[in-house]
Amino acid sequence: KRVKEESIISEEEAAQYDRQIRLWGLDAQKRLRGSRVLLVGLRGLGAEVAKNLILAGVKGLTLLDHEQVTEESCRAQFLIPVTAQGQNRAQASLERAQYLNPMVEVKADTDRVETKPDKFFLQFEAVCLTGCSRDLMVRVDQLCAQHNIKVFCGDVFGYHGYMFSDLGQEHNYVEEKPKVVKPKTDESNDGPEAKKPKVDPNETTMIKKTASFCSLKVALEVDWTNEKAKSSLKRTPVDYFLLHVLLKFRTDKGRDPHPESFEADATLLRQIRDDVLEAMGLSSELLPHDFVSYCFSEMAPVCAVVGGVLGQEVVKALSQRDAPHKNFFFFDGMKGSGVVDYFGPK
């Protein structure tokens, strides 16, 4: 059983994190400061998440990526210097990442995540997976659920991005609410106004709450022939089905769709769309013919939006402050909107 390290805020840290201590309190910052996070994948989205976690003040962040820096991977990745082509992505991101906040222990790991044994993941309070295969995400999620480790997954595909979180069967957190002041008993004033509780905007109270999450496997394996699922189809974001298509492409090809092979990849994506939706018992028209035009490469603005949400969700989960998203967040850059939806047992 892992023993969580005691986290003591020094004067230097109190000055560094003054704004956020005022925002979410000293206890939340202490919990954050005692947490170690694993971040897998140092492309554009990974760089955004790394920046947000380092600035928030986690205890340690391990950057894990076995890939080399390419010209394309530099476009949306601000932690990698333009002179680092051919170097390992995690190693090339280390210097700028550490410079963001010297108080955070930032490490680079150049191994393939698939080769890591189960015990490797157990040293962290949270694991964030980007650019990973569906099989790996499901494996790590199931492992971490057994050891009360928070799991986050995310990706950016062109104009589209998503985030998924599994905070376990019982995630405890606190929410700050305006204090309700009960009216004083006054026999001389027994009108209806006197009996109504009033909200005092100047005073707040902390309310303890619990949320329960389902696994990634359950969230991805919805039975759409089920009547209950069918009834929720209209309010299910199209990006949920797009994610299935893109994860299947990644499994089949060992990579994501690439602009240099646009024609061949677009043809394969449409074929996968037909196969995936047919297997679900759904119409292929759910994803329009031109969906392939908007899911190639990483776009920096989309990385910034999804990375902001993903980073904030990790911070909220570790600090146990404020209600978490439950459990998917989808972003469509064409519509400029994000959607939060829950997939799993109610």
PDB file of N, CA, C and O in Angstrom, residues 25-85:
ATOM      1  N   GLY A  25      -7.818  27.389  -1.559  1.00  0.00           N
ATOM      2  CA  GLY A  25      -7.505  27.079  -0.163  1.00  0.00           C
ATOM      3  C   GLY A  25      -6.188  26.335   0.032  1.00  0.00           C
ATOM      4  O   GLY A  25      -5.677  25.679  -0.872  1.00  0.00           O
ATOM      5  N   LEU A  26      -5.662  26.440   1.245  1.00  0.00           N
ATOM      6  CA  LEU A  26      -4.358  25.855   1.573  1.00  0.00           C
ATOM      7  C   LEU A  26      -4.392  24.324   1.551  1.00  0.00           C
ATOM      8  O   LEU A  26      -3.467  23.680   1.065  1.00  0.00           O
ATOM      9  N   ASP A  27      -5.466  23.731   2.066  1.00  0.00           N
ATOM     10  CA  ASP A  27      -5.552  22.269   2.099  1.00  0.00           C
ATOM     11  C   ASP A  27      -5.524  21.678   0.692  1.00  0.00           C
ATOM     12  O   ASP A  27      -4.862  20.665   0.444  1.00  0.00           O
ATOM     13  N   ALA A  28      -6.245  22.302  -0.225  1.00  0.00           N
ATOM     14  CA  ALA A  28      -6.268  21.825  -1.609  1.00  0.00           C
ATOM     15  C   ALA A  28      -4.878  21.931  -2.236  1.00  0.00           C
ATOM     16  O   ALA A  28      -4.424  21.017  -2.939  1.00  0.00           O
ATOM     17  N   GLN A  29      -4.183  23.032  -1.959  1.00  0.00           N
ATOM     18  CA  GLN A  29      -2.835  23.215  -2.510  1.00  0.00           C
ATOM     19  C   GLN A  29      -1.865  22.197  -1.909  1.00  0.00           C
ATOM     20  O   GLN A  29      -0.990  21.677  -2.607  1.00  0.00           O
ATOM     21  N   LYS A  30      -2.045  21.865  -0.636  1.00  0.00           N
ATOM     22  CA  LYS A  30      -1.198  20.852  -0.001  1.00  0.00           C
ATOM     23  C   LYS A  30      -1.391  19.488  -0.653  1.00  0.00           C
ATOM     24  O   LYS A  30      -0.433  18.757  -0.883  1.00  0.00           O
ATOM     25  N   ARG A  31      -2.645  19.139  -0.925  1.00  0.00           N
ATOM     26  CA  ARG A  31      -2.913  17.853  -1.570  1.00  0.00           C
ATOM     27  C   ARG A  31      -2.286  17.811  -2.958  1.00  0.00           C
ATOM     28  O   ARG A  31      -1.716  16.806  -3.377  1.00  0.00           O
ATOM     29  N   LEU A  32      -2.391  18.930  -3.654  1.00  0.00           N
ATOM     30  CA  LEU A  32      -1.797  19.026  -4.992  1.00  0.00           C
ATOM     31  C   LEU A  32      -0.278  18.913  -4.905  1.00  0.00           C
ATOM     32  O   LEU A  32       0.351  18.193  -5.688  1.00  0.00           O
ATOM     33  N   ARG A  33       0.288  19.576  -3.910  1.00  0.00           N
ATOM     34  CA  ARG A  33       1.745  19.602  -3.735  1.00  0.00           C
ATOM     35  C   ARG A  33       2.308  18.252  -3.287  1.00  0.00           C
ATOM     36  O   ARG A  33       3.505  18.014  -3.378  1.00  0.00           O
ATOM     37  N   GLY A  34       1.431  17.368  -2.831  1.00  0.00           N
ATOM     38  CA  GLY A  34       1.874  16.038  -2.430  1.00  0.00           C
ATOM     39  C   GLY A  34       1.632  14.979  -3.483  1.00  0.00           C
ATOM     40  O   GLY A  34       1.787  13.784  -3.216  1.00  0.00           O
ATOM     41  N   SER A  35       1.257  15.386  -4.686  1.00  0.00           N
ATOM     42  CA  SER A  35       0.862  14.434  -5.733  1.00  0.00           C
ATOM     43  C   SER A  35       1.892  14.315  -6.848  1.00  0.00           C
ATOM     44  O   SER A  35       2.407  15.321  -7.342  1.00  0.00           O
ATOM     45  N   ARG A  36       2.125  13.082  -7.247  1.00  0.00           N
ATOM     46  CA  ARG A  36       2.995  12.804  -8.395  1.00  0.00           C
ATOM     47  C   ARG A  36       2.127  12.362  -9.566  1.00  0.00           C
ATOM     48  O   ARG A  36       1.225  11.535  -9.403  1.00  0.00           O
ATOM     49  N   VAL A  37       2.427  12.899 -10.746  1.00  0.00           N
ATOM     50  CA  VAL A  37       1.608  12.640 -11.935  1.00  0.00           C
ATOM     51  C   VAL A  37       2.471  12.075 -13.053  1.00  0.00           C
ATOM     52  O   VAL A  37       3.597  12.542 -13.275  1.00  0.00           O
ATOM     53  N   LEU A  38       1.927  11.089 -13.764  1.00  0.00           N
ATOM     54  CA  LEU A  38       2.556  10.567 -14.975  1.00  0.00           C
ATOM     55  C   LEU A  38       1.815  11.130 -16.179  1.00  0.00           C
ATOM     56  O   LEU A  38       0.584  11.025 -16.267  1.00  0.00           O
ATOM     57  N   LEU A  39       2.554  11.744 -17.095  1.00  0.00           N
ATOM     58  CA  LEU A  39       1.978  12.251 -18.338  1.00  0.00           C
ATOM     59  C   LEU A  39       2.603  11.493 -19.503  1.00  0.00           C
ATOM     60  O   LEU A  39       3.815  11.572 -19.726  1.00  0.00           O
ATOM     61  N   VAL A  40       1.773  10.760 -20.238  1.00  0.00           N
ATOM     62  CA  VAL A  40       2.249   9.983 -21.381  1.00  0.00           C
ATOM     63  C   VAL A  40       1.906  10.726 -22.666  1.00  0.00           C
ATOM     64  O   VAL A  40       0.754  11.104 -22.886  1.00  0.00           O
ATOM     65  N   GLY A  41       2.913  10.947 -23.514  1.00  0.00           N
ATOM     66  CA  GLY A  41       2.686  11.601 -24.806  1.00  0.00           C
ATOM     67  C   GLY A  41       3.015  13.076 -24.775  1.00  0.00           C
ATOM     68  O   GLY A  41       2.322  13.858 -24.126  1.00  0.00           O
ATOM     69  N   LEU A  42       4.094  13.464 -25.464  1.00  0.00           N
ATOM     70  CA  LEU A  42       4.528  14.865 -25.457  1.00  0.00           C
ATOM     71  C   LEU A  42       4.368  15.495 -26.830  1.00  0.00           C
ATOM     72  O   LEU A  42       5.314  16.050 -27.402  1.00  0.00           O
ATOM     73  N   ARG A  43       3.158  15.406 -27.361  1.00  0.00           N
ATOM     74  CA  ARG A  43       2.814  16.164 -28.556  1.00  0.00           C
ATOM     75  C   ARG A  43       2.207  17.487 -28.083  1.00  0.00           C
ATOM     76  O   ARG A  43       2.432  17.910 -26.958  1.00  0.00           O
ATOM     77  N   GLY A  44       1.437  18.128 -28.950  1.00  0.00           N
ATOM     78  CA  GLY A  44       0.885  19.437 -28.595  1.00  0.00           C
ATOM     79  C   GLY A  44       0.004  19.414 -27.365  1.00  0.00           C
ATOM     80  O   GLY A  44       0.111  20.271 -26.480  1.00  0.00           O
ATOM     81  N   LEU A  45      -0.893  18.418 -27.281  1.00  0.00           N
ATOM     82  CA  LEU A  45      -1.790  18.323 -26.124  1.00  0.00           C
ATOM     83  C   LEU A  45      -0.998  18.039 -24.855  1.00  0.00           C
ATOM     84  O   LEU A  45      -1.243  18.651 -23.813  1.00  0.00           O
ATOM     85  N   GLY A  46      -0.026  17.131 -24.943  1.00  0.00           N
ATOM     86  CA  GLY A  46       0.800  16.814 -23.786  1.00  0.00           C
ATOM     87  C   GLY A  46       1.543  18.019 -23.247  1.00  0.00           C
ATOM     88  O   GLY A  46       1.661  18.199 -22.029  1.00  0.00           O
ATOM     89  N   ALA A  47       2.030  18.869 -24.157  1.00  0.00           N
ATOM     90  CA  ALA A  47       2.749  20.082 -23.737  1.00  0.00           C
ATOM     91  C   ALA A  47       1.821  21.023 -22.960  1.00  0.00           C
ATOM     92  O   ALA A  47       2.217  21.604 -21.943  1.00  0.00           O
ATOM     93  N   GLU A  48       0.581  21.157 -23.418  1.00  0.00           N
ATOM     94  CA  GLU A  48      -0.385  22.025 -22.728  1.00  0.00           C
ATOM     95  C   GLU A  48      -0.693  21.487 -21.336  1.00  0.00           C
ATOM     96  O   GLU A  48      -0.735  22.245 -20.356  1.00  0.00           O
ATOM     97  N   VAL A  49      -0.911  20.184 -21.234  1.00  0.00           N
ATOM     98  CA  VAL A  49      -1.222  19.573 -19.942  1.00  0.00           C
ATOM     99  C   VAL A  49      -0.026  19.709 -18.999  1.00  0.00           C
ATOM    100  O   VAL A  49      -0.178  20.057 -17.824  1.00  0.00           O
ATOM    101  N   ALA A  50       1.180  19.451 -19.523  1.00  0.00           N
ATOM    102  CA  ALA A  50       2.394  19.578 -18.704  1.00  0.00           C
ATOM    103  C   ALA A  50       2.517  20.992 -18.136  1.00  0.00           C
ATOM    104  O   ALA A  50       2.756  21.181 -16.934  1.00  0.00           O
ATOM    105  N   LYS A  51       2.345  21.975 -18.994  1.00  0.00           N
ATOM    106  CA  LYS A  51       2.430  23.381 -18.558  1.00  0.00           C
ATOM    107  C   LYS A  51       1.441  23.663 -17.435  1.00  0.00           C
ATOM    108  O   LYS A  51       1.800  24.247 -16.395  1.00  0.00           O
ATOM    109  N   ASN A  52       0.194  23.230 -17.606  1.00  0.00           N
ATOM    110  CA  ASN A  52      -0.846  23.526 -16.620  1.00  0.00           C
ATOM    111  C   ASN A  52      -0.586  22.843 -15.283  1.00  0.00           C
ATOM    112  O   ASN A  52      -0.823  23.427 -14.219  1.00  0.00           O
ATOM    113  N   LEU A  53      -0.091  21.612 -15.303  1.00  0.00           N
ATOM    114  CA  LEU A  53       0.166  20.883 -14.057  1.00  0.00           C
ATOM    115  C   LEU A  53       1.396  21.434 -13.332  1.00  0.00           C
ATOM    116  O   LEU A  53       1.411  21.528 -12.106  1.00  0.00           O
ATOM    117  N   ILE A  54       2.416  21.797 -14.101  1.00  0.00           N
ATOM    118  CA  ILE A  54       3.639  22.344 -13.494  1.00  0.00           C
ATOM    119  C   ILE A  54       3.356  23.698 -12.850  1.00  0.00           C
ATOM    120  O   ILE A  54       3.782  23.972 -11.724  1.00  0.00           O
ATOM    121  N   LEU A  55       2.612  24.546 -13.540  1.00  0.00           N
ATOM    122  CA  LEU A  55       2.283  25.862 -12.975  1.00  0.00           C
ATOM    123  C   LEU A  55       1.356  25.744 -11.771  1.00  0.00           C
ATOM    124  O   LEU A  55       1.412  26.560 -10.851  1.00  0.00           O
ATOM    125  N   ALA A  56       0.486  24.716 -11.763  1.00  0.00           N
ATOM    126  CA  ALA A  56      -0.431  24.527 -10.636  1.00  0.00           C
ATOM    127  C   ALA A  56       0.316  24.101  -9.378  1.00  0.00           C
ATOM    128  O   ALA A  56      -0.124  24.369  -8.268  1.00  0.00           O
ATOM    129  N   GLY A  57       1.455  23.389  -9.563  1.00  0.00           N
ATOM    130  CA  GLY A  57       2.292  23.058  -8.413  1.00  0.00           C
ATOM    131  C   GLY A  57       2.149  21.645  -7.878  1.00  0.00           C
ATOM    132  O   GLY A  57       2.091  21.445  -6.663  1.00  0.00           O
ATOM    133  N   VAL A  58       2.094  20.638  -8.783  1.00  0.00           N
ATOM    134  CA  VAL A  58       2.144  19.256  -8.307  1.00  0.00           C
ATOM    135  C   VAL A  58       3.536  18.981  -7.746  1.00  0.00           C
ATOM    136  O   VAL A  58       4.470  19.753  -7.977  1.00  0.00           O
ATOM    137  N   LYS A  59       3.679  17.882  -7.005  1.00  0.00           N
ATOM    138  CA  LYS A  59       4.995  17.569  -6.429  1.00  0.00           C
ATOM    139  C   LYS A  59       5.977  17.148  -7.515  1.00  0.00           C
ATOM    140  O   LYS A  59       7.110  17.607  -7.576  1.00  0.00           O
ATOM    141  N   GLY A  60       5.520  16.232  -8.379  1.00  0.00           N
ATOM    142  CA  GLY A  60       6.396  15.728  -9.427  1.00  0.00           C
ATOM    143  C   GLY A  60       5.624  15.385 -10.681  1.00  0.00           C
ATOM    144  O   GLY A  60       4.453  14.985 -10.613  1.00  0.00           O
ATOM    145  N   LEU A  61       6.253  15.563 -11.830  1.00  0.00           N
ATOM    146  CA  LEU A  61       5.637  15.229 -13.117  1.00  0.00           C
ATOM    147  C   LEU A  61       6.651  14.437 -13.939  1.00  0.00           C
ATOM    148  O   LEU A  61       7.762  14.908 -14.198  1.00  0.00           O
ATOM    149  N   THR A  62       6.264  13.230 -14.338  1.00  0.00           N
ATOM    150  CA  THR A  62       7.103  12.407 -15.197  1.00  0.00           C
ATOM    151  C   THR A  62       6.563  12.473 -16.621  1.00  0.00           C
ATOM    152  O   THR A  62       5.391  12.161 -16.863  1.00  0.00           O
ATOM    153  N   LEU A  63       7.410  12.921 -17.540  1.00  0.00           N
ATOM    154  CA  LEU A  63       7.047  13.024 -18.962  1.00  0.00           C
ATOM    155  C   LEU A  63       7.535  11.766 -19.659  1.00  0.00           C
ATOM    156  O   LEU A  63       8.733  11.507 -19.717  1.00  0.00           O
ATOM    157  N   LEU A  64       6.612  10.960 -20.168  1.00  0.00           N
ATOM    158  CA  LEU A  64       6.982   9.697 -20.794  1.00  0.00           C
ATOM    159  C   LEU A  64       6.626   9.707 -22.278  1.00  0.00           C
ATOM    160  O   LEU A  64       5.475   9.914 -22.652  1.00  0.00           O
ATOM    161  N   ASP A  65       7.630   9.531 -23.127  1.00  0.00           N
ATOM    162  CA  ASP A  65       7.415   9.499 -24.577  1.00  0.00           C
ATOM    163  C   ASP A  65       8.637   8.870 -25.240  1.00  0.00           C
ATOM    164  O   ASP A  65       9.761   9.291 -24.983  1.00  0.00           O
ATOM    165  N   HIS A  66       8.418   7.864 -26.083  1.00  0.00           N
ATOM    166  CA  HIS A  66       9.552   7.191 -26.730  1.00  0.00           C
ATOM    167  C   HIS A  66       9.825   7.730 -28.134  1.00  0.00           C
ATOM    168  O   HIS A  66      10.823   7.387 -28.754  1.00  0.00           O
ATOM    169  N   GLU A  67       8.929   8.591 -28.635  1.00  0.00           N
ATOM    170  CA  GLU A  67       9.030   9.075 -30.020  1.00  0.00           C
ATOM    171  C   GLU A  67      10.097  10.163 -30.161  1.00  0.00           C
ATOM    172  O   GLU A  67      10.431  10.866 -29.213  1.00  0.00           O
ATOM    173  N   GLN A  68      10.550  10.316 -31.411  1.00  0.00           N
ATOM    174  CA  GLN A  68      11.516  11.373 -31.718  1.00  0.00           C
ATOM    175  C   GLN A  68      10.815  12.625 -32.225  1.00  0.00           C
ATOM    176  O   GLN A  68       9.705  12.569 -32.753  1.00  0.00           O
ATOM    177  N   VAL A  69      11.486  13.755 -32.064  1.00  0.00           N
ATOM    178  CA  VAL A  69      10.969  15.043 -32.521  1.00  0.00           C
ATOM    179  C   VAL A  69      11.002  15.086 -34.057  1.00  0.00           C
ATOM    180  O   VAL A  69      12.019  14.771 -34.680  1.00  0.00           O
ATOM    181  N   THR A  70       9.873  15.458 -34.654  1.00  0.00           N
ATOM    182  CA  THR A  70       9.796  15.664 -36.103  1.00  0.00           C
ATOM    183  C   THR A  70       9.373  17.103 -36.354  1.00  0.00           C
ATOM    184  O   THR A  70       8.967  17.816 -35.434  1.00  0.00           O
ATOM    185  N   GLU A  71       9.441  17.511 -37.600  1.00  0.00           N
ATOM    186  CA  GLU A  71       9.031  18.880 -37.949  1.00  0.00           C
ATOM    187  C   GLU A  71       7.570  19.104 -37.577  1.00  0.00           C
ATOM    188  O   GLU A  71       7.196  20.146 -37.043  1.00  0.00           O
ATOM    189  N   GLU A  72       6.732  18.110 -37.837  1.00  0.00           N
ATOM    190  CA  GLU A  72       5.305  18.251 -37.540  1.00  0.00           C
ATOM    191  C   GLU A  72       5.047  18.334 -36.038  1.00  0.00           C
ATOM    192  O   GLU A  72       4.211  19.113 -35.588  1.00  0.00           O
ATOM    193  N   SER A  73       5.791  17.549 -35.240  1.00  0.00           N
ATOM    194  CA  SER A  73       5.527  17.528 -33.801  1.00  0.00           C
ATOM    195  C   SER A  73       5.918  18.834 -33.117  1.00  0.00           C
ATOM    196  O   SER A  73       5.519  19.102 -31.992  1.00  0.00           O
ATOM    197  N   CYS A  74       6.695  19.678 -33.804  1.00  0.00           N
ATOM    198  CA  CYS A  74       7.088  20.980 -33.237  1.00  0.00           C
ATOM    199  C   CYS A  74       6.015  22.050 -33.430  1.00  0.00           C
ATOM    200  O   CYS A  74       6.019  23.057 -32.738  1.00  0.00           O
ATOM    201  N   ARG A  75       5.122  21.827 -34.370  1.00  0.00           N
ATOM    202  CA  ARG A  75       4.177  22.899 -34.739  1.00  0.00           C
ATOM    203  C   ARG A  75       3.256  23.300 -33.592  1.00  0.00           C
ATOM    204  O   ARG A  75       2.961  24.467 -33.412  1.00  0.00           O
ATOM    205  N   ALA A  76       2.752  22.310 -32.855  1.00  0.00           N
ATOM    206  CA  ALA A  76       1.829  22.627 -31.761  1.00  0.00           C
ATOM    207  C   ALA A  76       2.470  22.367 -30.407  1.00  0.00           C
ATOM    208  O   ALA A  76       1.793  22.378 -29.387  1.00  0.00           O
ATOM    209  N   GLN A  77       3.784  22.139 -30.375  1.00  0.00           N
ATOM    210  CA  GLN A  77       4.474  21.756 -29.148  1.00  0.00           C
ATOM    211  C   GLN A  77       5.496  22.823 -28.769  1.00  0.00           C
ATOM    212  O   GLN A  77       6.604  22.852 -29.286  1.00  0.00           O
ATOM    213  N   PHE A  78       5.125  23.701 -27.832  1.00  0.00           N
ATOM    214  CA  PHE A  78       5.956  24.860 -27.501  1.00  0.00           C
ATOM    215  C   PHE A  78       7.085  24.549 -26.522  1.00  0.00           C
ATOM    216  O   PHE A  78       7.927  25.410 -26.268  1.00  0.00           O
ATOM    217  N   LEU A  79       7.116  23.340 -25.956  1.00  0.00           N
ATOM    218  CA  LEU A  79       8.190  22.995 -25.020  1.00  0.00           C
ATOM    219  C   LEU A  79       9.452  22.511 -25.737  1.00  0.00           C
ATOM    220  O   LEU A  79      10.533  22.472 -25.152  1.00  0.00           O
ATOM    221  N   ILE A  80       9.305  22.144 -27.023  1.00  0.00           N
ATOM    222  CA  ILE A  80      10.443  21.602 -27.771  1.00  0.00           C
ATOM    223  C   ILE A  80      11.113  22.709 -28.586  1.00  0.00           C
ATOM    224  O   ILE A  80      10.455  23.360 -29.409  1.00  0.00           O
ATOM    225  N   PRO A  81      12.423  22.927 -28.417  1.00  0.00           N
ATOM    226  CA  PRO A  81      13.136  23.916 -29.244  1.00  0.00           C
ATOM    227  C   PRO A  81      13.172  23.465 -30.709  1.00  0.00           C
ATOM    228  O   PRO A  81      13.179  22.261 -30.987  1.00  0.00           O
ATOM    229  N   VAL A  82      13.191  24.423 -31.611  1.00  0.00           N
ATOM    230  CA  VAL A  82      13.202  24.085 -33.051  1.00  0.00           C
ATOM    231  C   VAL A  82      14.488  23.365 -33.448  1.00  0.00           C
ATOM    232  O   VAL A  82      14.548  22.714 -34.496  1.00  0.00           O
ATOM    233  N   THR A  83      15.510  23.458 -32.628  1.00  0.00           N
ATOM    234  CA  THR A  83      16.795  22.810 -32.930  1.00  0.00           C
ATOM    235  C   THR A  83      16.852  21.358 -32.459  1.00  0.00           C
ATOM    236  O   THR A  83      17.877  20.699 -32.602  1.00  0.00           O
ATOM    237  N   ALA A  84      15.741  20.849 -31.904  1.00  0.00           N
ATOM    238  CA  ALA A  84      15.768  19.523 -31.257  1.00  0.00           C
ATOM    239  C   ALA A  84      15.337  18.377 -32.159  1.00  0.00           C
ATOM    240  O   ALA A  84      15.056  17.289 -31.673  1.00  0.00           O
ATOM    241  N   GLN A  85      15.276  18.610 -33.467  1.00  0.00           N
ATOM    242  CA  GLN A  85      14.826  17.554 -34.377  1.00  0.00           C
ATOM    243  C   GLN A  85      15.682  16.305 -34.232  1.00  0.00           C
ATOM    244  O   GLN A  85      16.905  16.374 -34.156  1.00  0.00           O
TER     245      GLN A  85
END
